[in-house]
């Protein structure tokens, strides 16, 4: 096989890998939001599957949602003070142990939205490391404060705390739940007030940032991504780097949507296991799978 043919084959394989990732993302979004009648009628699905948490950030109030959001379930359990959230935590821990942040890279519908928005033909921006590194800690603070501490300690007279993250920050809820419901329900449109306008502003800012920066919500704000990041280094599904094959070309780091230093720390908590580094590696040094063998750094 000539060098030109090999090059064309590599390009075709690269496109296949990327399209496979996108296919998984689309199938996941359709699976978690498969109640099509809800979007048409403006009603939330209330079947028995709604009692089961999905592993991704997927708003309970989305008309198409077939399951509950784990972050919403955690806040409900903590804020209601009825029981410790063993079920929601158990599901998240199981997902984290099996996949780590591959959940973010392959299954999350809002991650897909950010990926598609970033394809818009606008100038891209790099965040300076001095700002980027401390900013990534913000998602851990959001997980601790908005998901656990505020629902536990800032409880109104009703003795049921509101889901602070869902109510005041979550853009996935606004996109998947708030906007579709308002479009189909005139009464809700009339009742929409300052809180919805705030949430809409947050969503628009994140979408605008997504056009300039890859996955800004995943990098800086998502409490679910922060939770899964805690399991990245020892989850069953891993990315591996063969240091003997690596040529230090830097292609993997140029395409990484999370700006992970792949050749230095491929098991970084920031890696979402999207596989883009594997797809562009010219020497086949990057691999992935459930095997725990192989080198994970250089």
CSV table of N, CA, C and O in Angstrom, one decimal, residues 84-135:
chain,number,residue,atom,x,y,z
A,84,UNK,N,-30.9,9.5,53.7
A,84,UNK,CA,-29.6,9.7,53.0
A,84,UNK,C,-29.7,9.2,51.6
A,84,UNK,O,-30.3,8.2,51.3
A,85,UNK,N,-29.1,10.0,50.7
A,85,UNK,CA,-29.2,9.6,49.2
A,85,UNK,C,-28.4,8.4,48.8
A,85,UNK,O,-27.5,8.5,47.9
A,86,UNK,N,-28.6,7.3,49.5
A,86,UNK,CA,-27.8,6.1,49.1
A,86,UNK,C,-28.0,5.7,47.7
A,86,UNK,O,-27.0,5.3,47.0
A,87,UNK,N,-29.2,5.7,47.2
A,87,UNK,CA,-29.6,5.3,45.9
A,87,UNK,C,-28.9,6.1,44.8
A,87,UNK,O,-28.2,5.6,43.9
A,88,UNK,N,-29.0,7.4,44.9
A,88,UNK,CA,-28.4,8.3,43.9
A,88,UNK,C,-26.9,8.2,43.9
A,88,UNK,O,-26.2,8.2,42.9
A,89,UNK,N,-26.4,8.3,45.2
A,89,UNK,CA,-24.9,8.2,45.3
A,89,UNK,C,-24.4,6.8,44.8
A,89,UNK,O,-23.3,6.8,44.1
A,90,UNK,N,-25.1,5.8,45.1
A,90,UNK,CA,-24.7,4.4,44.6
A,90,UNK,C,-24.7,4.4,43.1
A,90,UNK,O,-23.7,3.8,42.5
A,91,UNK,N,-25.7,4.9,42.4
A,91,UNK,CA,-25.7,4.9,41.0
A,91,UNK,C,-24.5,5.7,40.4
A,91,UNK,O,-23.8,5.3,39.5
A,92,UNK,N,-24.3,6.9,41.0
A,92,UNK,CA,-23.2,7.7,40.5
A,92,UNK,C,-21.8,7.0,40.7
A,92,UNK,O,-20.9,7.1,39.9
A,93,UNK,N,-21.7,6.4,41.9
A,93,UNK,CA,-20.4,5.7,42.2
A,93,UNK,C,-20.2,4.6,41.2
A,93,UNK,O,-19.1,4.3,40.8
A,94,UNK,N,-21.3,3.8,40.9
A,94,UNK,CA,-21.2,2.7,40.0
A,94,UNK,C,-20.8,3.2,38.6
A,94,UNK,O,-19.9,2.6,38.0
A,95,UNK,N,-21.4,4.3,38.2
A,95,UNK,CA,-21.1,4.8,36.9
A,95,UNK,C,-19.6,5.4,36.9
A,95,UNK,O,-18.9,5.2,35.9
A,96,UNK,N,-19.2,6.0,38.0
A,96,UNK,CA,-17.9,6.5,38.1
A,96,UNK,C,-16.8,5.4,38.1
A,96,UNK,O,-15.8,5.5,37.4
A,97,UNK,N,-17.1,4.3,38.8
A,97,UNK,CA,-16.1,3.2,38.9
A,97,UNK,C,-16.0,2.5,37.5
A,97,UNK,O,-14.9,2.1,37.1
A,98,UNK,N,-17.1,2.4,36.8
A,98,UNK,CA,-17.1,1.7,35.5
A,98,UNK,C,-16.5,2.6,34.4
A,98,UNK,O,-15.6,2.1,33.7
A,99,UNK,N,-16.9,3.8,34.3
A,99,UNK,CA,-16.6,4.6,33.2
A,99,UNK,C,-15.8,5.9,33.5
A,99,UNK,O,-15.2,6.5,32.6
A,100,UNK,N,-15.8,6.4,34.7
A,100,UNK,CA,-15.2,7.6,35.0
A,100,UNK,C,-15.9,8.7,34.2
A,100,UNK,O,-17.1,8.7,34.0
A,101,UNK,N,-15.1,9.7,33.7
A,101,UNK,CA,-15.7,10.8,32.9
A,101,UNK,C,-16.0,10.4,31.5
A,101,UNK,O,-16.4,11.3,30.7
A,102,UNK,N,-15.9,9.2,31.1
A,102,UNK,CA,-16.4,8.8,29.8
A,102,UNK,C,-17.9,9.0,29.7
A,102,UNK,O,-18.5,9.2,28.7
A,103,UNK,N,-18.6,9.1,30.9
A,103,UNK,CA,-20.0,9.4,30.9
A,103,UNK,C,-20.2,10.8,30.3
A,103,UNK,O,-21.1,11.1,29.5
A,104,UNK,N,-19.2,11.7,30.7
A,104,UNK,CA,-19.3,13.1,30.1
A,104,UNK,C,-19.0,13.2,28.6
A,104,UNK,O,-19.6,13.9,27.9
A,105,UNK,N,-18.0,12.4,28.2
A,105,UNK,CA,-17.5,12.5,26.9
A,105,UNK,C,-18.4,11.8,25.9
A,105,UNK,O,-18.4,12.1,24.7
A,106,UNK,N,-19.2,10.7,26.3
A,106,UNK,CA,-19.9,9.9,25.4
A,106,UNK,C,-21.4,9.9,25.6
A,106,UNK,O,-22.2,9.7,24.6
A,107,UNK,N,-21.9,10.2,26.8
A,107,UNK,CA,-23.3,10.0,27.1
A,107,UNK,C,-24.1,11.2,27.4
A,107,UNK,O,-25.3,11.2,27.3
A,108,UNK,N,-23.4,12.3,27.8
A,108,UNK,CA,-24.1,13.5,28.3
A,108,UNK,C,-24.7,14.3,27.2
A,108,UNK,O,-24.0,14.8,26.3
A,109,UNK,N,-26.1,14.5,27.2
A,109,UNK,CA,-26.7,15.4,26.1
A,109,UNK,C,-26.2,16.8,26.1
A,109,UNK,O,-26.0,17.4,25.0
A,110,UNK,N,-25.9,17.4,27.3
A,110,UNK,CA,-25.4,18.8,27.3
A,110,UNK,C,-24.0,18.9,26.8
A,110,UNK,O,-23.6,19.9,26.2
A,111,UNK,N,-23.2,17.8,27.0
A,111,UNK,CA,-21.9,17.8,26.4
A,111,UNK,C,-22.0,17.8,24.9
A,111,UNK,O,-21.2,18.4,24.2
A,112,UNK,N,-23.0,17.0,24.3
A,112,UNK,CA,-23.2,17.0,22.9
A,112,UNK,C,-23.5,18.4,22.4
A,112,UNK,O,-23.0,18.9,21.3
A,113,UNK,N,-24.4,19.1,23.1
A,113,UNK,CA,-24.8,20.5,22.7
A,113,UNK,C,-23.5,21.4,22.6
A,113,UNK,O,-23.3,22.1,21.7
A,114,UNK,N,-22.7,21.3,23.6
A,114,UNK,CA,-21.5,22.1,23.6
A,114,UNK,C,-20.6,21.7,22.4
A,114,UNK,O,-20.0,22.6,21.8
A,115,UNK,N,-20.4,20.4,22.2
A,115,UNK,CA,-19.6,20.0,21.0
A,115,UNK,C,-20.1,20.6,19.7
A,115,UNK,O,-19.3,21.0,18.9
A,116,UNK,N,-21.4,20.5,19.5
A,116,UNK,CA,-22.0,21.0,18.3
A,116,UNK,C,-21.8,22.5,18.2
A,116,UNK,O,-21.5,23.1,17.1
A,117,UNK,N,-22.1,23.3,19.3
A,117,UNK,CA,-21.9,24.7,19.2
A,117,UNK,C,-20.5,25.1,18.9
A,117,UNK,O,-20.3,26.1,18.2
A,118,UNK,N,-19.5,24.3,19.4
A,118,UNK,CA,-18.1,24.7,19.2
A,118,UNK,C,-17.7,24.6,17.7
A,118,UNK,O,-16.7,25.1,17.3
A,119,UNK,N,-18.5,23.9,16.9
A,119,UNK,CA,-18.3,23.8,15.5
A,119,UNK,C,-18.6,25.0,14.7
A,119,UNK,O,-18.3,25.1,13.5
A,120,UNK,N,-19.3,26.0,15.3
A,120,UNK,CA,-19.6,27.2,14.6
A,120,UNK,C,-18.3,27.9,14.2
A,120,UNK,O,-17.3,27.9,14.9
A,121,UNK,N,-18.3,28.5,12.9
A,121,UNK,CA,-17.1,29.1,12.4
A,121,UNK,C,-16.8,30.5,13.0
A,121,UNK,O,-17.0,31.5,12.3
A,122,UNK,N,-16.4,30.5,14.2
A,122,UNK,CA,-16.0,31.7,14.9
A,122,UNK,C,-14.6,31.5,15.4
A,122,UNK,O,-14.2,30.4,15.7
A,123,UNK,N,-13.9,32.6,15.7
A,123,UNK,CA,-12.5,32.5,16.2
A,123,UNK,C,-12.5,31.8,17.6
A,123,UNK,O,-13.4,32.1,18.4
A,124,UNK,N,-11.6,30.9,17.8
A,124,UNK,CA,-11.5,30.1,19.0
A,124,UNK,C,-10.5,30.8,20.0
A,124,UNK,O,-9.6,31.6,19.6
A,125,UNK,N,-10.7,30.5,21.3
A,125,UNK,CA,-9.9,31.2,22.3
A,125,UNK,C,-9.2,30.1,23.2
A,125,UNK,O,-9.9,29.1,23.5
A,126,UNK,N,-8.1,30.4,23.7
A,126,UNK,CA,-7.4,29.6,24.7
A,126,UNK,C,-7.4,30.3,26.0
A,126,UNK,O,-7.0,31.5,26.0
A,127,UNK,N,-7.7,29.7,27.1
A,127,UNK,CA,-7.7,30.3,28.4
A,127,UNK,C,-6.3,30.1,29.0
A,127,UNK,O,-5.8,29.0,29.0
A,128,UNK,N,-5.7,31.2,29.4
A,128,UNK,CA,-4.4,31.1,30.0
A,128,UNK,C,-4.4,30.2,31.2
A,128,UNK,O,-5.3,30.1,32.0
A,129,UNK,N,-3.3,29.4,31.3
A,129,UNK,CA,-3.2,28.4,32.4
A,129,UNK,C,-3.3,29.0,33.7
A,129,UNK,O,-3.9,28.4,34.6
A,130,UNK,N,-2.8,30.2,33.9
A,130,UNK,CA,-3.0,30.9,35.3
A,130,UNK,C,-4.4,31.1,35.7
A,130,UNK,O,-4.7,31.1,36.9
A,131,UNK,N,-5.3,31.2,34.7
A,131,UNK,CA,-6.7,31.4,35.0
A,131,UNK,C,-7.5,30.1,34.9
A,131,UNK,O,-8.4,29.8,35.7
A,132,UNK,N,-7.0,29.2,33.9
A,132,UNK,CA,-7.8,28.0,33.7
A,132,UNK,C,-7.7,27.0,34.8
A,132,UNK,O,-8.7,26.4,35.3
A,133,UNK,N,-6.5,26.8,35.4
A,133,UNK,CA,-6.3,25.8,36.4
A,133,UNK,C,-7.1,26.1,37.7
A,133,UNK,O,-7.9,25.2,38.2
A,134,UNK,N,-7.1,27.3,38.3
A,134,UNK,CA,-7.9,27.6,39.4
A,134,UNK,C,-9.4,27.6,39.1
A,134,UNK,O,-10.3,27.2,39.9
A,135,UNK,N,-9.8,28.0,37.9
A,135,UNK,CA,-11.2,28.0,37.5
A,135,UNK,C,-11.8,26.6,37.5
A,135,UNK,O,-13.0,26.5,37.7
